[in-house]
């Protein structure tokens, strides 16, 4: 597959990169560990990012503004302009001001620079939108297709990171970890209070919605807990995998949620999956079941989740994805009962940052040299869904309402 730009090296490009703010306590932070393990391959054999070089130390903070994904020296050395900012909301934001003559935009799902149709219209030179992570729903993919903009992401870079977080949150909910920790911190020894919502997961029915890279990794990690495993997906896994993990396949999500005690969501956000967990679907779940959503906030109906927790129909909800992001200070998921939410952190562990920073550099090297970007990184190219996008997404747009992110103020 060839990149449309692609026959010659590009010069004097303007690259606008939107990253989350530096640590409140200042940058660089003190690191808890000396380094991160070196991986050789992803679980399905896909090669790790392979840029010609990197200008950062793996395990260091790269995803915030001062980290700059370790790209500054590389881009400046080639004579390109590199603008990094966290200021992304509203017409006076640095992002909107820099957009009209940007050639490339880099953004992260954790702190998304929403590329709505209106912004794409303003960005007349834009040819490439890179997601430093996985999940490109913050881009109006339909508008990108219509404008022939290439959209790509760093497939696999943080899939296992998210799977680990999802498993942690499944256990946190079922065992009711967070309130128990609260008793310790407050100085109590209230065993009865701490145990009154705490269960074993052993023997429960646990299902995933979508068994792609993350969903399958969650199933593999949950198997040793002696649970009954279920999944639904648009494409069925091989019979060998189903047998090895003891999986029950469900033709649709309604069938899956009807039998599961725990449902973990792992499909991308696109028009088919937006608002999937609405009042009606949640109503089909067993009373006292749990949802973990590390996929995208908009897959679950915000108010239906709150009502189900308040009524006790759901025993707990966790995840790390919200809509919009950052979540406004009065977002009801911050205060609803029996939740174990984190901000959007699962895919931005220091381990994951090293992989997505290297992946972004690989994509930029290919693009700037006029070489093809790996097929597995492509979401949109040549006016249509491509690569991973053609497999996992549907056409259309899921950015509606993203301007609400401007209602957040830092605490
Ligand atoms: P994959 O592309 O490997 O898997 C996505 C899976 O979702 C595919 O198996 C796809 O099916 C399936 N799917 C798509 N639409 C539907 C549908 N309507 N119903 C059921 N299944 C569906 O991606 P990953 O597993 O790596 O990532 C999945 C998502 O997780 C990302 O798109 C992103 O939104 C989120 N994510 C969150 C992160 C975080 O930090 N919280 C970090 C990384 C990802 P098929 O291909 O068979 O059609």
XYZ file of C-alpha atoms and ligand atoms in Angstrom:
459
model
C 0.000 0.000 0.000
C 1.531 3.322 -0.886
C 1.117 6.597 0.870
C -0.508 9.269 -1.301
C 2.101 11.884 -0.542
C 4.561 9.440 -1.007
C 6.836 9.505 -3.918
C 9.355 12.084 -2.673
C 10.762 13.351 0.617
C 8.879 16.268 2.147
C 10.540 19.448 3.371
C 9.490 22.339 5.601
C 6.514 20.599 7.167
C 4.611 22.025 10.106
C 3.834 19.381 12.706
C 1.384 20.337 15.465
C 1.393 17.997 18.427
C -1.193 18.109 21.228
C -0.130 16.380 24.438
C -1.342 16.396 28.027
C 0.092 18.815 30.576
C 3.323 18.152 32.465
C 3.072 16.765 36.010
C 1.658 19.327 38.438
C 4.787 18.872 40.543
C 7.050 19.747 37.615
C 9.011 17.992 34.889
C 10.976 15.806 34.847
C 9.518 13.636 37.603
C 11.523 11.244 39.722
C 11.134 7.768 38.273
C 10.059 4.845 40.434
C 12.114 2.341 38.454
C 15.340 2.410 36.491
C 13.868 1.223 33.228
C 11.331 -0.947 31.438
C 11.632 -4.464 30.056
C 12.612 -4.823 26.417
C 9.984 -6.587 24.327
C 10.900 -8.297 21.100
C 7.523 -8.900 19.389
C 3.842 -8.278 20.040
C 1.735 -11.339 20.961
C 0.616 -12.018 17.367
C 4.150 -11.651 16.013
C 3.801 -8.071 14.751
C 7.104 -6.189 14.940
C 7.528 -3.428 17.473
C 7.978 0.136 16.188
C 11.180 0.372 14.187
C 12.261 3.977 13.629
C 15.830 4.546 12.478
C 16.672 5.906 15.968
C 15.021 7.419 19.044
C 16.136 10.470 21.024
C 14.629 9.460 24.366
C 15.154 7.045 27.225
C 12.508 4.305 27.281
C 10.622 4.533 30.579
C 10.783 8.334 30.739
C 7.759 10.615 30.526
C 7.240 11.328 26.834
C 3.484 11.836 26.567
C 3.312 15.260 28.227
C 4.245 18.587 26.666
C 7.884 18.676 27.808
C 8.382 15.049 26.782
C 7.195 15.979 23.276
C 7.182 12.293 22.277
C 10.950 12.658 21.945
C 10.476 14.202 18.491
C 11.924 17.702 18.845
C 15.523 17.026 17.842
C 14.568 14.698 14.998
C 12.111 17.130 13.378
C 14.161 20.274 13.968
C 17.215 18.500 12.547
C 15.341 17.970 9.284
C 14.202 21.588 9.171
C 10.551 20.950 10.035
C 8.552 23.070 12.488
C 7.339 21.260 15.597
C 4.755 22.894 17.835
C 3.755 21.127 21.049
C 0.881 22.291 23.195
C -1.738 21.105 25.676
C -3.967 24.082 24.893
C -6.583 22.498 22.646
C -10.060 23.868 23.387
C -11.816 26.871 21.902
C -11.059 29.258 19.023
C -8.287 31.036 20.937
C -6.435 27.858 21.839
C -2.913 27.320 20.531
C -4.177 24.262 18.662
C -6.824 26.175 16.700
C -4.431 29.018 16.002
C -1.746 26.675 14.662
C -4.131 24.473 12.697
C -4.737 26.476 9.487
C -1.239 25.863 8.077
C -0.448 22.554 9.812
C 0.653 19.718 7.532
C 0.578 17.046 10.230
C -1.376 16.843 13.497
C -0.373 14.448 16.264
C -2.786 13.873 19.108
C -3.395 11.350 21.860
C -6.660 9.756 22.966
C -5.826 10.625 26.598
C -5.985 14.375 25.849
C -7.579 14.378 22.428
C -7.333 17.276 20.019
C -10.760 16.668 18.512
C -10.471 17.036 14.747
C -14.080 17.825 13.962
C -15.329 18.547 10.447
C -15.172 22.290 11.256
C -11.546 22.055 12.321
C -10.667 19.909 9.312
C -12.251 22.584 7.131
C -9.951 25.173 8.733
C -6.886 22.945 8.285
C -6.554 23.317 4.549
C -2.971 21.973 4.397
C -3.567 18.991 6.666
C -2.554 15.689 5.097
C -1.738 13.407 8.013
C -3.347 12.911 11.456
C -1.378 10.596 13.724
C -2.825 9.118 16.889
C -0.054 8.639 19.454
C -1.793 5.572 20.822
C -4.766 3.530 19.592
C -8.283 4.754 18.799
C -8.756 7.537 16.243
C -12.374 8.384 17.044
C -11.334 11.918 18.075
C -10.951 12.522 14.332
C -14.085 12.932 12.228
C -13.098 9.982 10.065
C -15.759 10.738 7.475
C -14.427 14.281 7.045
C -10.894 12.881 6.840
C -11.998 10.476 4.104
C -13.766 13.259 2.228
C -10.634 15.441 2.384
C -8.241 12.575 1.567
C -6.362 12.976 4.845
C -4.418 9.937 6.054
C -5.257 8.875 9.619
C -3.064 6.364 11.393
C -2.407 5.035 14.880
C 0.246 2.895 16.556
C -1.523 -0.450 16.520
C -0.574 -2.748 19.444
C 1.493 -0.059 21.231
C -0.672 -0.061 24.355
C -3.107 -2.933 23.839
C -1.560 -5.063 26.589
C -1.292 -2.009 28.848
C -5.067 -1.598 28.553
C -5.743 -5.307 29.038
C -3.791 -5.214 32.307
C -5.760 -2.173 33.458
C -9.080 -3.811 32.566
C -8.210 -6.940 34.545
C -7.159 -4.759 37.489
C -10.475 -2.908 37.347
C -12.536 -6.092 37.048
C -10.912 -7.327 40.253
C -11.155 -3.902 41.909
C -14.914 -3.860 41.292
C -15.782 -7.426 42.172
C -13.600 -7.501 45.295
C -14.590 -3.866 46.069
C -10.962 -2.857 46.581
C -11.174 0.932 46.539
C -13.543 1.418 49.519
C -11.437 -1.066 51.519
C -8.289 0.930 50.792
C -10.243 4.018 51.904
C -10.829 2.491 55.354
C -7.106 1.925 55.796
C -6.210 5.460 54.770
C -8.875 6.953 57.048
C -7.595 4.891 59.975
C -10.546 2.530 60.463
C -10.688 -1.260 60.827
C -14.264 -1.678 59.607
C -14.192 -5.234 58.334
C -17.970 -5.595 58.039
C -18.283 -2.380 56.048
C -15.325 -3.331 53.904
C -16.637 -6.841 53.171
C -20.279 -5.972 52.571
C -19.927 -5.622 48.775
C -16.904 -7.879 48.245
C -17.140 -11.115 46.185
C -14.852 -13.713 44.628
C -14.700 -13.696 40.866
C -14.118 -17.460 40.734
C -17.059 -19.164 39.011
C -18.501 -15.959 37.554
C -19.391 -15.460 33.883
C -17.065 -12.867 32.372
C -17.534 -11.550 28.841
C -15.783 -9.176 26.478
C -17.409 -7.068 23.792
C -14.896 -7.389 20.938
C -12.052 -9.872 21.016
C -9.471 -7.876 19.078
C -5.984 -7.251 20.400
C -7.145 -5.960 23.789
C -10.244 -8.118 24.222
C -8.342 -11.323 23.506
C -5.540 -10.277 25.871
C -8.150 -9.759 28.606
C -9.666 -13.200 27.963
C -6.220 -14.816 28.189
C -5.474 -13.006 31.443
C -8.837 -13.883 32.998
C -8.641 -17.610 32.209
C -6.509 -18.555 35.260
C -9.189 -17.105 37.562
C -11.420 -20.122 36.818
C -14.254 -18.075 35.386
C -16.560 -18.909 32.469
C -15.453 -16.807 29.516
C -17.690 -15.296 26.803
C -17.202 -12.962 23.850
C -18.949 -11.302 20.956
C -17.277 -9.756 17.896
C -17.989 -9.021 14.252
C -15.514 -11.749 13.235
C -15.301 -14.998 15.175
C -11.975 -16.183 16.646
C -10.526 -19.472 15.415
C -11.985 -22.643 16.889
C -8.536 -23.470 18.293
C -8.467 -20.247 20.313
C -12.057 -20.742 21.456
C -11.187 -24.239 22.619
C -7.914 -23.302 24.311
C -9.592 -20.566 26.355
C -12.944 -22.325 26.764
C -14.826 -19.434 25.157
C -18.529 -19.179 24.467
C -19.210 -17.066 21.366
C -22.332 -14.879 21.237
C -23.799 -13.697 17.939
C -24.715 -10.362 19.473
C -24.095 -8.221 22.509
C -27.633 -8.739 23.880
C -27.011 -12.452 24.167
C -23.656 -11.867 25.897
C -24.842 -9.364 28.489
C -27.804 -11.552 29.430
C -25.564 -14.255 30.891
C -22.519 -12.346 32.186
C -21.724 -11.103 35.684
C -18.882 -8.942 34.351
C -18.730 -7.277 30.927
C -15.513 -5.665 29.690
C -15.816 -3.465 26.591
C -13.058 -3.480 23.936
C -14.489 -2.341 20.589
C -13.462 0.935 18.944
C -15.871 3.866 19.016
C -17.490 4.329 15.632
C -21.091 4.935 14.562
C -21.997 1.244 15.084
C -20.821 1.175 18.693
C -21.720 4.691 19.884
C -24.272 4.495 22.724
C -24.258 0.678 22.539
C -24.739 0.386 26.316
C -27.941 2.402 26.488
C -30.841 2.027 28.927
C -32.288 -0.877 26.922
C -29.075 -2.937 26.770
C -28.173 -2.276 30.393
C -31.722 -3.367 31.264
C -30.926 -6.786 29.726
C -27.950 -7.266 32.068
C -28.279 -9.331 35.245
C -29.012 -7.332 38.382
C -25.720 -6.825 40.233
C -23.470 -7.105 37.216
C -20.383 -4.993 36.543
C -19.190 -3.059 33.489
C -15.566 -2.189 32.795
C -15.087 0.160 29.854
C -11.543 0.956 28.794
C -12.621 1.361 25.147
C -14.324 4.754 24.772
C -16.694 6.707 27.021
C -19.304 7.262 24.324
C -19.901 3.530 23.908
C -21.839 3.774 27.182
C -24.733 6.160 27.660
C -23.575 8.529 30.371
C -26.870 8.980 32.188
C -28.051 5.394 31.802
C -24.889 4.225 33.599
C -25.500 6.661 36.457
C -29.128 5.569 36.830
C -28.207 1.876 36.797
C -25.630 2.392 39.557
C -28.025 4.478 41.629
C -30.786 1.881 41.362
C -28.391 -0.987 42.094
C -29.073 -2.685 38.754
C -25.349 -2.385 38.131
C -23.150 -3.291 41.121
C -20.198 -1.335 39.763
C -18.693 0.513 36.815
C -15.032 1.127 36.079
C -12.837 2.121 33.192
C -10.684 5.030 32.177
C -12.483 6.524 29.215
C -14.877 9.450 29.313
C -16.624 11.748 26.893
C -15.484 14.320 26.282
C -11.921 14.418 27.523
C -10.895 15.949 29.789
C -14.192 15.211 31.508
C -15.898 18.419 32.684
C -15.522 18.894 36.448
C -19.232 18.208 36.940
C -19.267 15.006 34.817
C -21.583 12.689 36.788
C -19.231 9.714 36.485
C -16.879 11.487 38.866
C -19.419 11.200 41.696
C -21.739 8.272 40.861
C -21.876 5.419 43.413
C -19.736 2.268 43.254
C -17.386 3.349 40.499
C -13.653 2.711 40.225
C -12.807 5.109 37.411
C -9.369 6.428 36.564
C -8.591 9.304 34.233
C -7.597 8.026 30.800
C -4.333 6.408 31.882
C -4.460 2.727 30.982
C -2.723 3.162 27.647
C -0.185 5.722 28.765
C 1.926 3.853 31.279
C 5.593 4.787 30.966
C 6.065 1.412 29.267
C 3.429 2.228 26.631
C 4.769 5.728 26.057
C 8.093 4.366 24.846
C 6.269 2.257 22.255
C 3.892 4.904 20.982
C 6.608 7.555 20.839
C 8.761 5.194 18.761
C 5.743 4.313 16.619
C 4.958 7.966 15.902
C 8.571 8.519 14.914
C 8.418 5.510 12.588
C 5.245 6.878 10.960
C 6.785 10.340 10.550
C 9.994 8.920 9.094
C 7.974 6.985 6.508
C 5.744 9.935 5.679
C 8.526 12.473 5.397
C 10.703 10.113 3.328
C 7.826 9.271 1.007
C 7.789 5.620 2.067
C 4.566 3.669 2.791
C 3.269 3.573 6.353
C 2.713 0.043 7.637
C -0.696 -1.252 6.676
C -1.508 -2.202 10.279
C -1.121 1.442 11.362
C -3.589 2.778 8.786
C -7.150 3.796 9.693
C -8.025 6.070 6.753
C -6.112 6.463 3.514
C -6.917 7.361 -0.049
C -10.438 8.534 0.794
C -11.589 5.359 2.557
C -11.064 3.140 5.579
C -7.772 1.256 5.209
C -5.597 -1.261 7.059
C -6.745 -1.787 10.655
C -9.440 0.843 10.067
C -11.030 -1.242 7.313
C -11.274 -4.200 9.705
C -12.336 -2.551 12.927
C -14.165 0.723 12.139
C -17.220 1.818 10.171
C -17.611 5.002 8.153
C -18.987 8.141 9.799
C -18.190 10.445 12.678
C -18.249 10.124 16.476
C -16.830 13.491 17.514
C -20.209 15.223 18.103
C -20.363 17.082 21.441
C -16.578 17.191 21.877
C -16.600 20.976 22.467
C -17.880 20.152 25.967
C -14.249 19.371 26.840
C -13.787 23.134 27.119
C -15.837 23.062 30.335
C -12.995 21.366 32.229
C -10.825 23.456 34.489
C -7.684 22.048 36.080
C -8.087 21.235 39.771
P -8.456 -4.032 17.582
O -8.656 -3.360 16.267
O -7.436 -5.096 17.700
O -9.815 -4.668 18.077
C -11.028 -4.065 17.943
C -12.073 -5.153 17.858
O -13.373 -4.558 17.950
C -12.012 -5.928 16.556
O -11.970 -7.310 16.853
C -13.314 -5.529 15.894
O -13.907 -6.538 15.156
C -14.196 -5.291 17.068
N -15.409 -4.542 16.741
C -15.513 -3.426 15.993
N -16.795 -3.059 15.919
C -17.508 -3.950 16.622
C -18.885 -4.112 16.899
N -19.775 -3.261 16.393
N -19.266 -5.146 17.683
C -18.369 -6.030 18.159
N -17.031 -5.934 17.898
C -16.624 -4.906 17.165
O -8.179 -2.862 18.614
P -7.600 -2.944 20.110
O -8.133 -4.160 20.760
O -6.149 -2.710 20.127
O -8.290 -1.624 20.704
C -9.695 -1.547 20.788
C -10.107 -0.176 21.261
O -9.669 0.029 22.596
C -9.486 0.993 20.477
O -10.141 1.258 19.287
C -9.623 2.121 21.474
O -10.901 2.723 21.352
C -9.533 1.412 22.823
N -8.218 1.674 23.439
C -8.203 2.317 24.653
C -7.015 2.661 25.234
C -6.976 3.298 26.582
O -5.951 3.891 26.931
N -8.027 3.200 27.371
C -5.730 2.402 24.566
C -5.855 1.590 23.374
C -7.063 1.303 22.811
P -13.403 -7.027 13.731
O -12.032 -6.443 13.525
O -13.448 -8.493 13.943
O -14.376 -6.471 12.776
